[in-house]
Amino acid sequence: MLKTDSAFQKSELAKLLQACEESADFLTFRLHDSPFFIAYFKTLVKPEIIHHDVLACFKAKNPSALEEIKAILPIDDVSITDNITDIQNKLMTGSLIFYIKEGKPDCLVVPVPSVEKRQVTTPETEYTVAGPKEAFVESLDTNLNLVRKRLPIPELQVKELVVGKLSKTRVAVVYVKGIADPENVKTVIQRINGIDYDEIADTSFLSQMIADNKNSPFPQLIDTERPDRLAAVLAEGKVGIFSDGSPTAISGPVSLITYFTAFEDYLSIWNVASAFRLLRIFAVLFSILATSSYVAILTYHYEMIPRDVLSLLITSRGTIPFPPFLEAILLELAIELLREAGARLPTKIGQTIGIVGGIVLGTAAVQAGLTSNVLLIVVATGALASFTTPIYQVSSVIRLIRFPFILFAHLLGLVGVAVCFALLISHLLKLTSLGRPFLEPIYPLRVEDFKDSIIRLPFSKQALRPLQIRAQDRQRFQQEASQKKDWDIDD
Amino acid sequence: MKKYLFWCIFMLILLLYNSIETKILEDIQHVSAIGYDYVDEHRMKGTAAAPFYPAGIDVQPLDAFFTAVGHTFLDILQKQQLESQRKLVTGRLQNFLISKELAKHGVAELTDPLGRSTDIGRDVYMAVVDGSVEDLLTFKYPNAPTSAEYLSDFMERNLKDMIPKPTVHVFLDQYNGFVQDPFLPIIEKKHDHIRYKGLALFKNDHYVGELSNKESYLFKLLYEKTKTGTDQFSLKNKKYIAIQNIRSKVKYKVSGSQDDPRVDVHVSFLGEVKDAPSISVGKGTLKEMEQAWSKGATVRATKMMNKFQELEVDPLGITEKARSHFRNFDKKAWDQRYPTVPIKFHMKIRITNTGISNK
């Protein structure tokens, strides 16, 4: 079908076309008797535009040069180029090309991409009862749109990078110029540019690849699917990172306290929000320490058990053939299995598994004399408590670090629990997030940052942005004397 | 370096693990009450109540007792162990009983190890038993699943209102301390119940006398500030009135010189009339009641004090108050003078509330 032309045949364009032609979804054809060939991937373009606009226009005017086509096409961003990598990229992202098989291997590139995307829906892992119900989707441009809508200022800057040898993922680094510390932005861009990997499927890939400590179970950049939360942290001076095809954004630098903050905290009044934040901190501590304390106390420190609980514990543990350690590990593993199975199965079966597993395993294990009633309550409460963290990834971390605690409790009793806790704390002390201390404001102690950490003070007390982020402009607003009228009866 | 440190810690834990004895809850037998009877000059008989808890849901514990005759606390425990199916541990000990007979011969050998043992908790209640400890402990009481449970509830919750907290460590503190004589509650087995009888007074580690159960509430008023209990008194016309304690305070004032000391005890009592049958409570009667109480209470307190001075015991810790008042306190001289020191009581009462008896 193609008439051979040696000059064209040797060109890079021909090689590219030849490589593409091996795919079934690649189309290349000549229009009637005109000298132009058209080529595109039919799976990447919108056929309506090609048929109604491009071809109709082309047939009506019947142009004779590439420039002429460019002038008559009702589509913008059309370019003429002979840069082969450029052509390839465009072709792969939904463009059609016009080319001639004579003379220079120039190409007219017309972008007609067909973008398949999901509608913006409600957040699933970070659902709140009150507040906005928008969540990020897989399309980078939609996500940026959602953020820009909330921060409509030119200072909101987006740096776009391409990562991944095969996936060529578009990664956007977002920050507010003048607030965000340029050093943080520099660090993030530098680290992303340093990534050498073939495929980036999600922002979690980036999060792991650019983390300060790659062996720590704790994520050092927090992921969120809420545009409002991301806009809030950007306004604080943090740096946000998106990647195309991922419905979550990550942001940093963060501290440990961020794990306990939900966006809902800012939607309810400060004292209520603080109470729930304290509850979450307590829940996580409880979740980590409950089972291990049970094992330690039952194995070594029977003196600690109150008199009234003693008989209850002894009678319920009487038939159990295992030491408390094995008993606890068995039950913890059962709950982990249940959680994992529930997460992997489709929603409908998942629920069934949850109910069946919960009831059957729970009551049957007690009746069979494999675990005691008290442990069942301890483990179940611990599991429940671990899921109070607003960041999903952290809750699984918390569930995992319970196991070393249980082991240490078995080996050394409460001393072991203390040793394990010391190891955990020393690990957290060493962690950094984009070079900033992770345990801030507890260590290094920065008293003024406590206003939005363990508790949240009212907005009127938040005139300064947190110190940890090292914002360029620390002032949120000018704190002025209250203008409120206290009492108006005499007026 | 970091890895080296980690493995060091890990090895240490593994090494230590084999040297720690595990005490898994259900594999040990918890002694919840322990008591001692007098056998002869050197020996005593120990009875340990270590209830056995059968496995299962909603099961009642079974009474289990182990008795042995020996010379010391640990010796007896070792002999009791010979009969027990599991290891006897004293970490959850709740009651420590001594027979009156034994108390008369001195309890120093018995209580000394208690002070040093790490197994003895803070809340071990101590009491003197009038009669045989073994009988009191091993009796099957109709009102509780085990006798140990009855005893614990009895000591912990019931006696709280009537006497200062009688724990082992308080006893040891008073006994080992510089300036006070210990006291303990006396209990006895009456028919099929345990009954509080009064307060045993100790001189050093020997039982020397006792107060009746009626006097022991007044003793509590003089000993510490309290918020519990009721006191009863009668008016001239033999009408009895019960007043409930809202709060009471006691203050000791030492004056004079070391050669001629005087002690004033000020008790202020805020009470509420709970029960005043067939008396119309008005302003006048209230005043009359207040006067009647303080008069009666002063007489009772002075009588009690005379008893203490006669026995040469100082359970109220007046010596301690004198010591903190005088510079270069001479304990020997004070001990000789103690029976003759004039001690005056000032009992002040204010009845704030007449409750439902007000018409």
mmCIF file of C-alpha atoms in Angstrom, chain A residues 213 297-308 310-320 322-324 366-367 373 407-408 410-413 419 423 427 430, chain B residues 2 6 9-10 12-14 16-17 20-26 28 30 53-59 61 86 89-92 94 118-119 148-149 152-153 156-157:
data_model
loop_
_atom_site.group_PDB
_atom_site.id
_atom_site.type_symbol
_atom_site.label_atom_id
_atom_site.label_comp_id
_atom_site.label_asym_id
_atom_site.label_seq_id
_atom_site.Cartn_x
_atom_site.Cartn_y
_atom_site.Cartn_z
ATOM 1 C CA ASN A 213 13.763 6.701 56.244
ATOM 2 C CA ILE A 297 0.391 -9.102 83.765
ATOM 3 C CA LEU A 298 -0.966 -12.599 83.400
ATOM 4 C CA THR A 299 2.471 -14.092 82.920
ATOM 5 C CA TYR A 300 4.480 -12.195 85.507
ATOM 6 C CA HIS A 301 2.612 -9.615 87.530
ATOM 7 C CA TYR A 302 -0.411 -11.318 89.024
ATOM 8 C CA GLU A 303 -0.146 -8.872 91.947
ATOM 9 C CA MET A 304 -1.456 -6.070 89.760
ATOM 10 C CA ILE A 305 -4.836 -7.633 89.119
ATOM 11 C CA PRO A 306 -7.564 -6.123 91.292
ATOM 12 C CA ARG A 307 -9.207 -8.465 93.739
ATOM 13 C CA ASP A 308 -12.592 -8.421 92.036
ATOM 14 C CA LEU A 310 -8.929 -11.947 89.871
ATOM 15 C CA SER A 311 -11.549 -14.651 90.237
ATOM 16 C CA LEU A 312 -13.116 -13.651 86.916
ATOM 17 C CA LEU A 313 -9.789 -13.984 85.132
ATOM 18 C CA ILE A 314 -8.816 -17.248 86.782
ATOM 19 C CA THR A 315 -12.125 -18.939 86.078
ATOM 20 C CA SER A 316 -12.218 -17.796 82.482
ATOM 21 C CA ARG A 317 -8.628 -18.844 81.870
ATOM 22 C CA GLY A 318 -8.956 -22.118 83.747
ATOM 23 C CA THR A 319 -9.531 -24.379 80.762
ATOM 24 C CA ILE A 320 -7.061 -22.738 78.407
ATOM 25 C CA PHE A 322 -1.846 -22.231 76.338
ATOM 26 C CA PRO A 323 0.194 -19.613 78.129
ATOM 27 C CA PRO A 324 -1.198 -16.083 77.734
ATOM 28 C CA VAL A 366 -14.103 -19.035 73.981
ATOM 29 C CA GLN A 367 -16.390 -22.067 74.171
ATOM 30 C CA ASN A 373 -13.553 -13.952 77.523
ATOM 31 C CA LEU A 407 6.559 -10.765 72.215
ATOM 32 C CA PHE A 408 8.510 -8.484 74.535
ATOM 33 C CA HIS A 410 6.014 -12.477 76.986
ATOM 34 C CA LEU A 411 9.783 -12.428 77.378
ATOM 35 C CA LEU A 412 10.229 -9.782 80.053
ATOM 36 C CA GLY A 413 6.810 -8.807 81.324
ATOM 37 C CA VAL A 419 11.826 -1.699 76.598
ATOM 38 C CA LEU A 423 12.686 1.362 71.209
ATOM 39 C CA HIS A 427 12.811 5.242 66.468
ATOM 40 C CA LYS A 430 15.153 9.696 64.857
ATOM 41 C CA LYS B 2 23.097 0.569 65.767
ATOM 42 C CA PHE B 6 20.152 -3.943 68.800
ATOM 43 C CA ILE B 9 19.725 -5.914 73.657
ATOM 44 C CA PHE B 10 18.117 -8.866 71.932
ATOM 45 C CA LEU B 12 20.356 -9.857 76.743
ATOM 46 C CA ILE B 13 16.611 -10.373 76.644
ATOM 47 C CA LEU B 14 16.980 -13.966 75.502
ATOM 48 C CA LEU B 16 17.361 -12.962 80.883
ATOM 49 C CA TYR B 17 14.246 -14.756 79.738
ATOM 50 C CA ILE B 20 12.823 -15.098 85.046
ATOM 51 C CA GLU B 21 10.246 -17.303 86.617
ATOM 52 C CA THR B 22 6.851 -16.983 85.014
ATOM 53 C CA LYS B 23 3.846 -16.884 87.287
ATOM 54 C CA ILE B 24 0.961 -17.540 85.006
ATOM 55 C CA LEU B 25 -2.214 -16.501 86.700
ATOM 56 C CA GLU B 26 -4.135 -19.768 86.662
ATOM 57 C CA ILE B 28 -0.693 -20.486 90.961
ATOM 58 C CA HIS B 30 -3.488 -17.111 95.598
ATOM 59 C CA TYR B 53 -11.344 -21.281 91.313
ATOM 60 C CA PRO B 54 -12.742 -24.004 89.074
ATOM 61 C CA ALA B 55 -12.698 -23.289 85.346
ATOM 62 C CA GLY B 56 -15.777 -22.150 83.506
ATOM 63 C CA ILE B 57 -18.278 -19.361 83.388
ATOM 64 C CA ASP B 58 -20.382 -18.513 86.442
ATOM 65 C CA VAL B 59 -18.696 -20.904 88.821
ATOM 66 C CA PRO B 61 -14.829 -20.551 94.097
ATOM 67 C CA ARG B 86 -0.204 -25.324 92.905
ATOM 68 C CA VAL B 89 1.773 -17.051 96.304
ATOM 69 C CA THR B 90 1.097 -14.199 98.680
ATOM 70 C CA GLY B 91 1.027 -11.364 96.161
ATOM 71 C CA ARG B 92 -2.719 -10.985 96.438
ATOM 72 C CA GLN B 94 -5.692 -9.332 101.636
ATOM 73 C CA THR B 118 8.170 -7.548 98.117
ATOM 74 C CA ASP B 119 5.191 -9.851 97.793
ATOM 75 C CA ALA B 148 -11.844 -15.312 102.595
ATOM 76 C CA GLU B 149 -14.213 -13.240 100.533
ATOM 77 C CA SER B 152 -12.034 -9.219 102.803
ATOM 78 C CA ASP B 153 -15.307 -7.413 102.322
ATOM 79 C CA GLU B 156 -12.123 -3.441 103.660
ATOM 80 C CA ARG B 157 -15.569 -1.921 103.487
#
